[in-house]
Amino acid sequence: MSSTFAVRGGQAPTAPAAAPATGAEHRQTDRTDLTEVTARIREHVVTMCAGREGGHVGGSMSLVEILSVLYFRVMLVDPGFPAWPDRDVLLLSKGHGGIGLYATLAEAGYFPVERLAEYGEHGSPLMAHPNTEVPGVEMPTGSLGHGLALGIGFALANRLDDTDRRTFVVMGDGELQEGSVWEAASVAAAHRLDGLVAVVDRNGLQITGATAEVNDLEPLADRWRAFGWRVFEVDGHDVDALTDALSAAPGQDRRPTVVIARTVKGKGLPMVEDQARSHYAKLGGRQHRLALEALRKARRP
Amino acid sequence: MSAPAVPAPPKAPSSREVYRDILTELMPRDERVVCLDTDTGLFGGVDFGPAAGRYVNIGIAEHTLMGAAAGLAKQGRVPFANTMAAFASSRAIEAVKINIAYNDLPVRIAATHSGVSAGHLGATHHSLEDIAAMRVLPNMTVVVAADAASTDSLVRQALALPGPVYLRLGRNAVPDLPAGPPVVLGQAQVLRQGTDVTIAACGAYPVLSAWEAAEELSGLGIDATVLHVHTVKPLDTATLAAAAGITGTVITVEEHWRAGGFGAAVAEALTELLPVRVHRLGMPDRFVSVSGSQRYLLDRAGVTAAAIVERATSSVKG
Ligand SMILES: Cc1ncc(C[n+]2csc(CCOP(=O)(O)OP(=O)(O)O)c2C)c(N)n1
Ligand SMILES: [Mg+2]
């Protein structure tokens, strides 16, 4: 198998004559059932964490509904043509959720799910942090605190192009301890970038413990409001609540939007759920089996 | 491209663990020492005992880390600033320059995951510019850790320095280096004395590759000097120039961009002292965009014993 993908993000063989088939309809009112797809993404993540390197399991599991709602309901994208100029853009600022993003992109059709098995292998483009060689990945991230500034650039470009394309930036809550996030937050509000939507994966944990103990972020919603943002607070595992918040039309006051998504780190894996140690794991054969069993049990009604 | 054979990693502690254990031992003994953490996870499970109040985890904030370390140092403390090498040397570099180096303050920057030791974590977590960034700063001492034993010695010696120190630490356990004379900070360690070519190496795998190459070269009738250069700044130009004076050709080997790093420092120094050719082996001028272990990525980039042998034979015999 070649070490690169046939279709590379940012390059397309030909421009589509009309709006592409899969991305033609704006998905803002889409209520596609996501039960199966979120379950499959979780299984992919767990299986990738059982590979040679292990992976960022906790922060990938907490993201699953956020990414699924964006790619399967909200964003206007074409997985067959990742560089489609009219697409909405997602930047995974918490780049360590890379395997969650790869699994979502594969399920959305950007590349075959079989290729997820290459994650962490020698010579594979599937590195732990998002690699732009992988179709659908817009920007390389992984150093925390860069995504919101990048998002400002995308949002400004959209304004200059006079389109209503949107830019979504997904951040970790620990990531908000980086000062660069707040510098960018101030710029986005000052320039009324209402096409910019930030999502905070509010799982309450970082590597060394609870965000509340390491470097508290509360009152988080008030902080964003004070910076001039419109704030939604939702259950980050409730796909309909996420859909409503993520697809809300910009208001008259043209503020950027932040969705604070309350999540559970390691969601779906009872053995590590809501524990800091879920951050990174290399699952052995038995742990892998138990994790898959737990996911499948949760899936049965 | 076919994957080169990659040996299983050894079990000795990594240089970051060696450093952590020394700091843990030191904290209760020296009231001045403060351990500043940025959510690294390196100190998980560590008990600092009566010194626990001098462990401060500020969260994910590397720029603040360097400023706070400078403030502490100005007030008489000896702060250890902990982060990954990539974040120390690129994200926080201005605070390192202005607040720490400019004031010549005794901050110890403990930079883990250096070079490509972050492996599959990818280019955002590789630090291939840090030696370049740190060695150009006035007052900064730059120390590159290799195996567990030399790291132990270097970290202890660095503690005595009056000014700022950049400790370049790795993420992974690495094999032991060949035995040699004692490791003295500021002096190149002469592992092998030859007459035909000087191989000057910096970092664990570069030194191991240099050693392996020297053995192979000796079978080919080429007698190599091997220098383990752990202190990039101040650079031991005397030992380098003496070796180069005997052998002529110098080959440098490092886990860093070819541009601006250890090899560049050697070339800068030697070019003012004597007419020798310096070949620099290091990471080529492109970001690493594939997954792989540290060893795999170095092999792929041509930082290998085979490449050293090739250079040595073509320049010595050619
Ligand atoms: C600038 C920077 N500093 C440190 C790290 C190392 N790091 C990776 S993930 C992480 C914790 C992130 O916590 P959070 O943002 O809450 O993510 P989540 O809980 O969703 O995994 C840290 C410190 C990094 N990737 N980038
Ligand atoms: Mg978190």
XYZ file of C-alpha atoms and ligand atoms in Angstrom:
646
model
C 0.000 0.000 0.000
C 1.432 3.388 -0.922
C 2.362 5.766 1.844
C 0.276 8.581 0.385
C -3.378 8.909 -0.412
C -4.594 9.067 -3.991
C -6.553 12.219 -3.290
C -4.625 14.698 -1.198
C -6.283 17.425 0.835
C -5.953 20.789 -0.857
C -5.636 19.369 -4.361
C -8.348 18.203 -6.682
C -7.942 16.612 -10.076
C -10.721 18.661 -11.614
C -13.153 21.279 -10.399
C -16.740 20.041 -10.300
C -19.063 21.450 -12.958
C -21.839 22.042 -10.464
C -22.012 21.823 -6.692
C -20.786 18.321 -5.832
C -23.308 15.584 -5.196
C -22.554 14.773 -1.595
C -22.171 18.344 -0.419
C -24.862 19.938 -2.519
C -27.439 20.356 0.184
C -26.706 22.465 3.208
C -27.144 20.135 6.108
C -28.397 22.594 8.685
C -31.733 20.928 9.193
C -30.416 17.396 8.752
C -31.421 15.006 11.525
C -29.718 11.921 10.104
C -29.595 9.235 12.758
C -26.038 9.118 14.059
C -26.297 6.149 16.418
C -24.499 3.729 14.130
C -21.875 6.085 12.867
C -20.857 7.344 16.318
C -20.633 3.747 17.529
C -18.405 2.794 14.607
C -16.151 5.816 15.146
C -15.688 4.825 18.790
C -14.750 1.305 17.743
C -12.214 2.626 15.236
C -10.645 4.826 17.918
C -10.335 1.945 20.346
C -8.834 -0.288 17.671
C -6.313 2.367 16.673
C -5.297 2.603 20.334
C -4.561 -1.112 20.253
C -1.989 -0.584 17.482
C 1.795 -0.356 17.817
C 1.835 3.140 19.323
C -1.429 3.414 21.233
C -3.293 6.700 21.041
C -5.104 9.638 22.583
C -8.170 7.676 23.512
C -9.816 9.963 26.093
C -9.897 13.178 24.110
C -10.915 11.334 20.966
C -13.863 9.606 22.614
C -15.136 12.872 24.065
C -15.157 14.396 20.583
C -17.166 11.764 18.740
C -20.577 13.439 18.800
C -19.111 16.883 18.104
C -17.274 15.692 14.998
C -20.119 13.463 13.812
C -22.676 16.235 14.044
C -20.356 18.574 12.159
C -19.465 16.162 9.347
C -22.779 14.338 9.013
C -25.285 17.084 9.753
C -23.973 20.598 9.860
C -21.019 21.259 7.599
C -21.303 21.730 3.886
C -18.510 19.549 2.576
C -17.797 17.061 -0.190
C -15.755 14.056 0.952
C -15.138 13.185 -2.711
C -13.615 16.608 -3.291
C -11.959 17.726 -0.044
C -10.674 20.943 -1.601
C -14.094 22.051 -2.858
C -13.763 25.855 -2.610
C -17.243 26.417 -1.157
C -16.827 24.005 1.731
C -17.157 24.767 5.411
C -13.932 24.189 7.281
C -13.130 22.333 10.475
C -9.880 22.920 12.337
C -9.135 20.459 15.105
C -7.178 22.807 17.316
C -6.898 20.063 19.930
C -4.892 18.100 17.419
C -4.380 15.213 19.808
C -7.948 14.195 18.911
C -6.438 13.228 15.545
C -7.529 9.602 15.597
C -11.095 10.733 16.329
C -10.882 13.027 13.317
C -9.384 10.337 11.063
C -12.116 7.881 12.047
C -14.806 10.485 11.351
C -13.295 11.460 7.993
C -13.076 7.803 6.972
C -16.693 7.179 7.967
C -17.729 10.304 6.065
C -16.095 8.901 2.934
C -12.914 10.944 2.595
C -10.853 7.738 2.434
C -11.478 4.022 2.987
C -11.983 2.976 6.628
C -9.535 0.110 6.025
C -6.721 2.633 5.913
C -7.263 3.487 9.587
C -5.314 0.291 10.305
C -2.180 2.104 9.129
C -2.341 4.575 12.005
C 1.023 4.760 13.787
C 2.716 2.367 11.374
C 6.120 3.195 9.947
C 5.778 5.354 6.856
C 2.032 5.947 7.225
C 0.611 9.454 6.823
C -1.711 8.693 9.758
C 0.379 10.314 12.483
C -1.174 10.975 15.873
C -1.738 14.648 15.125
C -3.651 15.710 12.008
C -1.559 15.475 8.858
C -2.631 17.405 5.767
C -1.566 14.450 3.622
C -4.767 12.834 4.859
C -7.802 13.862 2.793
C -10.086 16.196 4.712
C -7.441 17.488 7.114
C -7.196 21.225 6.552
C -4.269 22.260 8.706
C -1.635 20.449 10.754
C -2.415 20.926 14.423
C -1.151 19.419 17.658
C 0.607 22.300 19.332
C -2.267 23.626 21.415
C -3.556 27.160 21.076
C -3.147 27.718 17.339
C -6.553 26.821 15.914
C -8.510 29.925 16.791
C -6.010 32.250 15.101
C -6.076 30.018 12.020
C -9.852 30.136 12.126
C -9.734 33.927 12.076
C -7.771 33.727 8.840
C -10.303 31.383 7.252
C -13.191 33.554 8.456
C -11.576 36.721 7.113
C -10.989 35.013 3.761
C -14.647 34.049 3.668
C -15.660 37.616 4.378
C -13.369 38.912 1.632
C -14.848 36.325 -0.741
C -18.308 37.456 0.333
C -19.551 33.938 1.109
C -21.370 32.533 4.101
C -19.045 29.561 4.416
C -18.357 28.812 8.038
C -15.257 27.946 10.007
C -15.398 25.609 12.998
C -12.543 25.420 15.484
C -12.604 22.612 18.025
C -10.541 23.166 21.163
C -9.872 21.288 24.368
C -10.724 22.912 27.677
C -7.157 22.530 28.954
C -6.093 24.144 25.715
C -7.878 27.315 26.820
C -5.049 27.836 29.306
C -2.906 28.950 26.367
C -2.889 32.747 26.218
C -2.975 32.688 22.413
C -6.576 31.458 22.573
C -7.697 34.629 24.324
C -5.704 36.898 22.078
C -7.510 35.344 19.125
C -10.864 35.444 20.939
C -10.498 39.174 21.313
C -9.547 39.677 17.665
C -12.455 37.578 16.383
C -15.007 39.560 18.374
C -13.450 42.932 17.555
C -13.691 42.113 13.857
C -17.224 40.711 14.114
C -16.317 37.380 12.589
C -19.765 35.864 12.850
C -18.843 33.043 10.470
C -16.468 31.687 13.080
C -17.714 29.009 15.464
C -15.528 27.733 18.290
C -16.355 24.484 20.046
C -14.915 23.689 23.462
C -14.688 20.006 24.349
C -15.417 20.668 28.010
C -14.453 17.328 29.543
C -12.987 18.958 32.644
C -9.690 17.078 32.378
C -6.196 17.605 31.060
C -3.108 15.386 31.330
C -2.302 16.046 34.986
C -5.844 16.093 36.352
C -8.938 18.280 36.551
C -8.762 21.659 34.821
C -10.444 23.038 37.959
C -7.418 22.015 40.005
C -4.594 22.767 37.579
C -5.669 26.163 36.279
C -9.380 26.815 36.646
C -11.338 28.139 33.676
C -14.597 29.049 35.359
C -16.758 30.992 34.892
C -16.047 29.841 31.368
C -19.233 30.967 29.613
C -18.957 34.392 31.218
C -15.360 34.669 30.093
C -16.357 34.123 26.469
C -19.284 36.545 26.824
C -16.956 39.147 28.268
C -14.747 38.689 25.218
C -17.735 39.494 22.998
C -18.826 36.024 21.937
C -22.273 34.448 21.678
C -22.299 31.409 23.940
C -24.242 28.145 23.785
C -23.786 25.533 26.495
C -24.908 22.040 25.555
C -24.521 18.390 26.425
C -21.684 17.428 24.105
C -22.975 13.901 23.653
C -26.527 14.985 22.714
C -26.437 15.105 18.933
C -29.633 17.137 18.555
C -28.588 19.768 21.069
C -25.226 20.004 19.322
C -26.925 20.278 15.942
C -29.083 23.179 17.114
C -26.190 25.090 18.583
C -23.746 24.416 15.749
C -26.190 25.351 13.029
C -27.669 28.462 14.655
C -27.623 31.333 12.162
C -25.417 34.274 13.101
C -27.271 36.952 15.072
C -27.856 40.591 14.189
C -25.018 41.666 16.452
C -22.505 39.669 14.378
C -20.686 38.097 17.282
C -18.618 34.947 16.781
C -20.157 31.870 18.414
C -18.720 29.476 20.952
C -20.381 26.181 21.801
C -19.276 24.877 25.172
C -19.931 21.170 24.856
C -20.018 19.378 28.200
C -18.427 16.016 27.534
C -16.967 13.002 29.285
C -13.336 12.195 28.598
C -13.061 8.581 27.468
C -16.826 8.462 26.825
C -18.028 4.914 26.235
C -15.228 3.157 28.086
C -16.354 2.596 31.686
C -12.841 1.557 32.751
C -11.365 5.006 32.046
C -14.360 7.332 31.601
C -13.936 10.695 33.281
C -10.422 9.856 34.414
C -7.273 11.787 33.520
C -5.470 8.529 32.762
C -7.710 8.074 29.736
C -5.621 10.743 27.988
C -3.317 8.300 26.240
C -3.380 4.537 26.183
C -1.887 1.612 24.383
C -4.466 -1.104 24.722
C -3.285 -4.684 25.041
C -5.243 -7.518 23.431
C -7.441 -8.105 26.476
C -8.071 -4.417 27.102
C -8.955 -3.980 23.452
C -11.471 -6.831 23.654
C -13.021 -5.482 26.857
C -13.254 -1.987 25.381
C -15.013 -3.248 22.259
C -17.369 -5.320 24.402
C -18.240 -2.280 26.512
C -18.967 -0.259 23.402
C -21.116 -2.992 21.895
C -23.038 -3.479 25.126
C -23.794 0.244 25.275
C -24.981 0.094 21.676
C -27.630 -2.565 22.292
C -30.901 -0.923 23.300
C 10.641 2.530 0.001
C 11.297 -0.603 2.019
C 11.220 -0.243 5.781
C 14.631 -0.666 7.402
C 14.892 -3.197 10.208
C 14.228 -1.464 13.514
C 15.566 -3.066 16.688
C 13.323 -3.278 19.760
C 13.857 -0.353 22.157
C 15.964 -1.085 25.247
C 14.727 -0.888 28.823
C 17.124 1.658 30.408
C 15.455 4.865 31.604
C 15.019 7.607 29.025
C 16.953 10.840 29.513
C 13.771 12.635 30.602
C 13.257 10.029 33.332
C 16.875 10.284 34.447
C 16.439 14.061 34.690
C 13.135 13.716 36.568
C 14.694 11.406 39.139
C 17.614 13.753 39.745
C 15.245 16.673 40.216
C 13.106 14.639 42.605
C 16.190 13.896 44.655
C 17.392 17.494 44.547
C 14.165 19.318 45.444
C 14.078 18.530 49.179
C 17.813 19.245 49.480
C 17.906 22.666 47.848
C 15.395 25.267 48.969
C 16.062 27.379 45.918
C 14.877 24.798 43.440
C 11.375 25.207 41.993
C 9.819 22.754 39.558
C 7.490 24.521 37.121
C 5.287 22.131 35.158
C 3.040 22.726 32.158
C 0.729 19.709 32.310
C 3.498 17.493 30.970
C 2.633 14.381 32.924
C 6.350 13.790 33.581
C 5.854 14.143 37.332
C 2.815 11.887 37.659
C 3.173 9.833 40.820
C 6.307 11.707 41.958
C 6.430 12.563 45.650
C 8.491 15.666 46.349
C 7.993 15.193 50.078
C 8.643 18.359 52.089
C 9.385 20.172 48.812
C 5.889 19.583 47.402
C 5.090 23.289 47.702
C 7.870 24.031 45.253
C 6.248 21.956 42.535
C 3.927 24.331 40.657
C 1.841 23.073 37.747
C 0.772 26.202 35.882
C -1.198 24.357 33.200
C -0.770 24.516 29.427
C 0.985 27.876 29.145
C 4.559 27.695 27.851
C 5.052 31.392 27.291
C 4.009 32.123 30.854
C 6.274 29.264 31.952
C 9.392 31.028 30.680
C 8.382 34.425 32.042
C 7.516 33.003 35.450
C 10.778 31.071 35.545
C 12.699 34.274 34.881
C 10.829 36.096 37.649
C 11.539 33.308 40.110
C 15.199 33.265 39.160
C 15.478 37.002 39.590
C 14.190 36.508 43.125
C 16.916 34.025 43.945
C 15.262 30.733 43.018
C 16.569 28.094 40.644
C 13.570 27.211 38.513
C 13.318 24.151 36.303
C 11.004 24.970 33.407
C 9.414 21.803 32.059
C 7.897 21.426 28.621
C 8.528 19.643 25.352
C 11.529 20.828 23.327
C 9.266 21.845 20.453
C 7.305 24.234 22.657
C 10.339 25.527 24.586
C 12.268 26.490 21.513
C 9.680 27.736 19.098
C 6.534 28.770 20.936
C 8.204 30.273 23.984
C 11.422 31.451 22.374
C 10.883 35.154 22.839
C 10.353 34.750 26.559
C 13.480 32.591 26.661
C 15.455 35.233 24.831
C 14.288 38.382 26.571
C 13.392 37.234 30.040
C 15.868 34.419 30.639
C 18.920 34.808 28.363
C 19.055 38.603 28.297
C 19.052 38.669 32.101
C 21.476 35.743 32.321
C 19.247 34.055 34.870
C 19.836 30.524 36.187
C 16.754 28.945 34.658
C 17.053 25.289 33.673
C 14.889 24.595 30.650
C 14.116 20.892 30.680
C 13.042 20.167 27.134
C 11.733 16.649 26.556
C 10.721 14.819 23.344
C 13.609 16.457 21.479
C 14.589 15.697 17.906
C 12.229 13.155 16.391
C 11.868 11.217 19.624
C 8.150 12.058 19.611
C 8.031 9.740 16.585
C 4.472 9.100 15.446
C 3.212 12.237 17.226
C 4.398 14.061 14.135
C 6.048 17.281 13.032
C 4.223 19.519 15.541
C 5.935 17.557 18.299
C 9.342 17.120 16.686
C 11.945 19.647 17.681
C 14.514 19.963 14.974
C 15.164 23.688 15.334
C 15.870 23.906 19.039
C 19.658 23.680 18.980
C 19.721 26.409 16.341
C 17.362 28.638 18.320
C 19.054 28.164 21.671
C 22.702 28.228 20.666
C 22.485 31.685 19.131
C 21.268 33.225 22.387
C 23.976 34.929 24.432
C 24.484 33.443 27.923
C 22.697 30.185 27.105
C 24.426 26.857 27.712
C 23.123 24.103 25.440
C 23.446 20.520 26.605
C 22.231 17.558 24.562
C 21.495 14.398 26.500
C 22.285 10.979 25.101
C 22.143 7.734 27.085
C 21.116 7.358 30.742
C 24.610 7.428 32.230
C 25.862 10.504 30.399
C 22.567 12.298 31.044
C 22.892 11.644 34.748
C 26.341 13.154 34.802
C 25.488 16.139 32.586
C 22.338 17.106 34.487
C 24.249 17.100 37.780
C 27.015 19.246 36.297
C 24.531 21.653 34.736
C 23.081 22.344 38.188
C 26.246 24.179 39.154
C 26.191 26.630 36.271
C 25.432 30.260 37.116
C 23.443 31.106 33.974
C 20.602 29.649 31.902
C 20.819 26.086 30.594
C 18.902 24.366 27.838
C 18.719 20.641 28.593
C 17.775 18.764 25.463
C 16.145 15.546 26.634
C 14.694 12.618 24.741
C 11.395 10.842 25.112
C 12.536 7.250 24.703
C 14.912 4.819 26.298
C 17.998 4.454 24.122
C 20.872 1.937 24.115
C 23.971 2.722 26.196
C 26.822 4.532 24.488
C 30.216 2.840 24.265
C 32.382 3.367 27.330
C 34.734 6.327 27.278
C 36.458 8.887 29.469
C 34.333 10.759 32.031
C 31.674 13.074 30.629
C 32.657 16.668 31.390
C 30.260 19.457 30.565
C 31.846 21.795 28.035
C 34.285 19.189 26.735
C 33.873 16.830 23.827
C 34.178 13.225 24.952
C 36.774 11.404 22.872
C 35.409 7.908 22.353
C 37.968 6.836 19.793
C 41.156 8.380 18.507
C 41.988 7.915 14.837
C 44.011 9.480 12.053
C 41.861 9.475 8.907
C 38.517 11.099 9.617
C 36.755 12.773 12.572
C 33.163 11.850 13.261
C 31.633 14.356 15.690
C 28.216 13.302 16.911
C 25.551 14.900 19.095
C 22.724 12.938 20.720
C 22.221 9.244 21.422
C 21.503 7.732 18.018
C 24.016 9.934 16.196
C 26.760 8.830 18.608
C 25.739 5.174 18.322
C 25.764 5.453 14.545
C 29.157 7.166 14.626
C 30.544 4.343 16.714
C 29.100 1.669 14.486
C 30.467 3.473 11.415
C 33.935 3.749 12.981
C 34.040 0.000 13.577
C 33.023 -0.676 10.021
C 35.506 1.861 8.678
C 38.328 0.257 10.589
C 37.619 -2.940 8.674
C 38.029 -0.895 5.508
C 41.374 0.452 6.646
C 40.034 3.859 7.667
C 40.870 4.940 11.196
C 38.232 7.280 12.608
C 38.150 9.608 15.600
C 34.747 9.576 17.300
C 33.714 12.547 19.412
C 30.590 12.634 21.542
C 29.805 16.344 21.679
C 27.084 16.790 24.290
C 27.722 20.491 24.944
C 26.890 22.471 21.823
C 27.368 25.763 23.596
C 30.020 26.536 24.651
C 31.472 24.343 21.925
C 34.746 22.582 22.633
C 36.511 24.000 19.612
C 39.934 23.047 20.965
C 39.209 19.318 20.880
C 37.420 19.590 17.541
C 40.240 21.550 15.949
C 42.892 19.228 17.351
C 41.078 16.197 15.931
C 40.469 17.901 12.604
C 44.095 18.957 12.455
C 45.103 15.301 12.508
C 42.399 13.775 10.324
C 41.398 16.509 7.949
C 37.816 15.669 6.998
C 35.141 16.067 9.694
C 31.697 14.479 9.555
C 29.061 15.783 11.950
C 25.987 13.765 12.882
C 22.907 15.062 14.668
C 19.163 14.660 15.218
C 18.291 18.196 14.129
C 17.875 20.102 10.887
C 21.120 20.167 8.952
C 20.698 23.916 8.942
C 21.746 25.866 11.986
C 22.362 23.034 14.398
C 25.344 21.209 15.836
C 27.023 20.585 12.483
C 26.616 24.221 11.576
C 28.198 25.220 14.879
C 31.159 22.939 14.179
C 31.536 24.274 10.641
C 31.356 27.877 11.853
C 34.086 27.258 14.398
C 36.442 25.176 12.262
C 36.260 27.393 9.215
C 37.957 30.137 11.233
C 40.675 27.834 12.494
C 41.828 25.522 9.731
C 41.110 24.483 6.175
C 39.112 21.259 6.590
C 36.051 19.946 4.862
C 33.018 19.507 7.151
C 30.189 17.196 6.034
C 26.967 17.584 7.991
C 24.562 14.668 8.433
C 21.216 15.615 9.884
C 17.565 15.962 9.045
C 16.975 17.202 5.487
C 15.146 20.453 4.811
C 11.569 19.145 4.875
C 9.005 18.427 7.569
C 8.475 14.818 8.524
C 4.997 13.902 7.337
C 4.880 10.222 8.136
C 4.426 8.227 11.278
C 7.316 6.192 12.642
C 9.539 5.483 15.606
C 12.511 7.724 16.367
C 14.889 5.179 14.893
C 12.776 4.667 11.795
C 12.557 8.403 11.113
C 16.319 8.816 11.495
C 16.963 5.882 9.170
C 14.563 7.309 6.646
C 16.323 10.668 6.790
C 19.727 9.071 6.282
C 21.115 9.753 9.753
C 22.716 6.322 9.829
C 25.997 4.508 10.231
C 25.802 3.549 6.558
C 25.604 7.188 5.512
C 28.603 8.038 7.688
C 30.618 5.181 6.194
C 29.657 6.323 2.733
C 30.767 9.895 3.420
C 33.962 8.807 5.091
C 35.023 6.419 2.343
C 34.247 8.846 -0.465
C 36.033 11.762 1.156
C 39.018 9.937 2.600
C 39.724 7.721 -0.402
C 38.193 9.943 -3.062
C 1.436 23.903 23.167
C 1.239 22.536 23.721
N 1.573 22.296 24.996
C 1.443 21.057 25.508
C 0.966 20.034 24.744
C 0.890 18.633 25.311
N -0.511 18.242 25.503
C -1.176 17.499 24.612
S -2.758 17.225 25.023
C -2.589 18.069 26.479
C -3.745 18.210 27.401
C -4.864 18.875 26.700
O -5.991 18.959 27.516
P -7.360 19.357 26.852
O -7.154 20.533 25.961
O -8.353 19.514 27.927
O -7.662 18.126 25.907
P -8.607 16.838 26.157
O -8.998 16.789 27.589
O -9.771 17.036 25.271
O -7.781 15.666 25.748
C -1.287 18.569 26.592
C -0.769 19.350 27.717
C 0.633 20.325 23.409
N 0.182 19.386 22.567
N 0.749 21.581 22.925
Mg -9.964 18.434 28.509
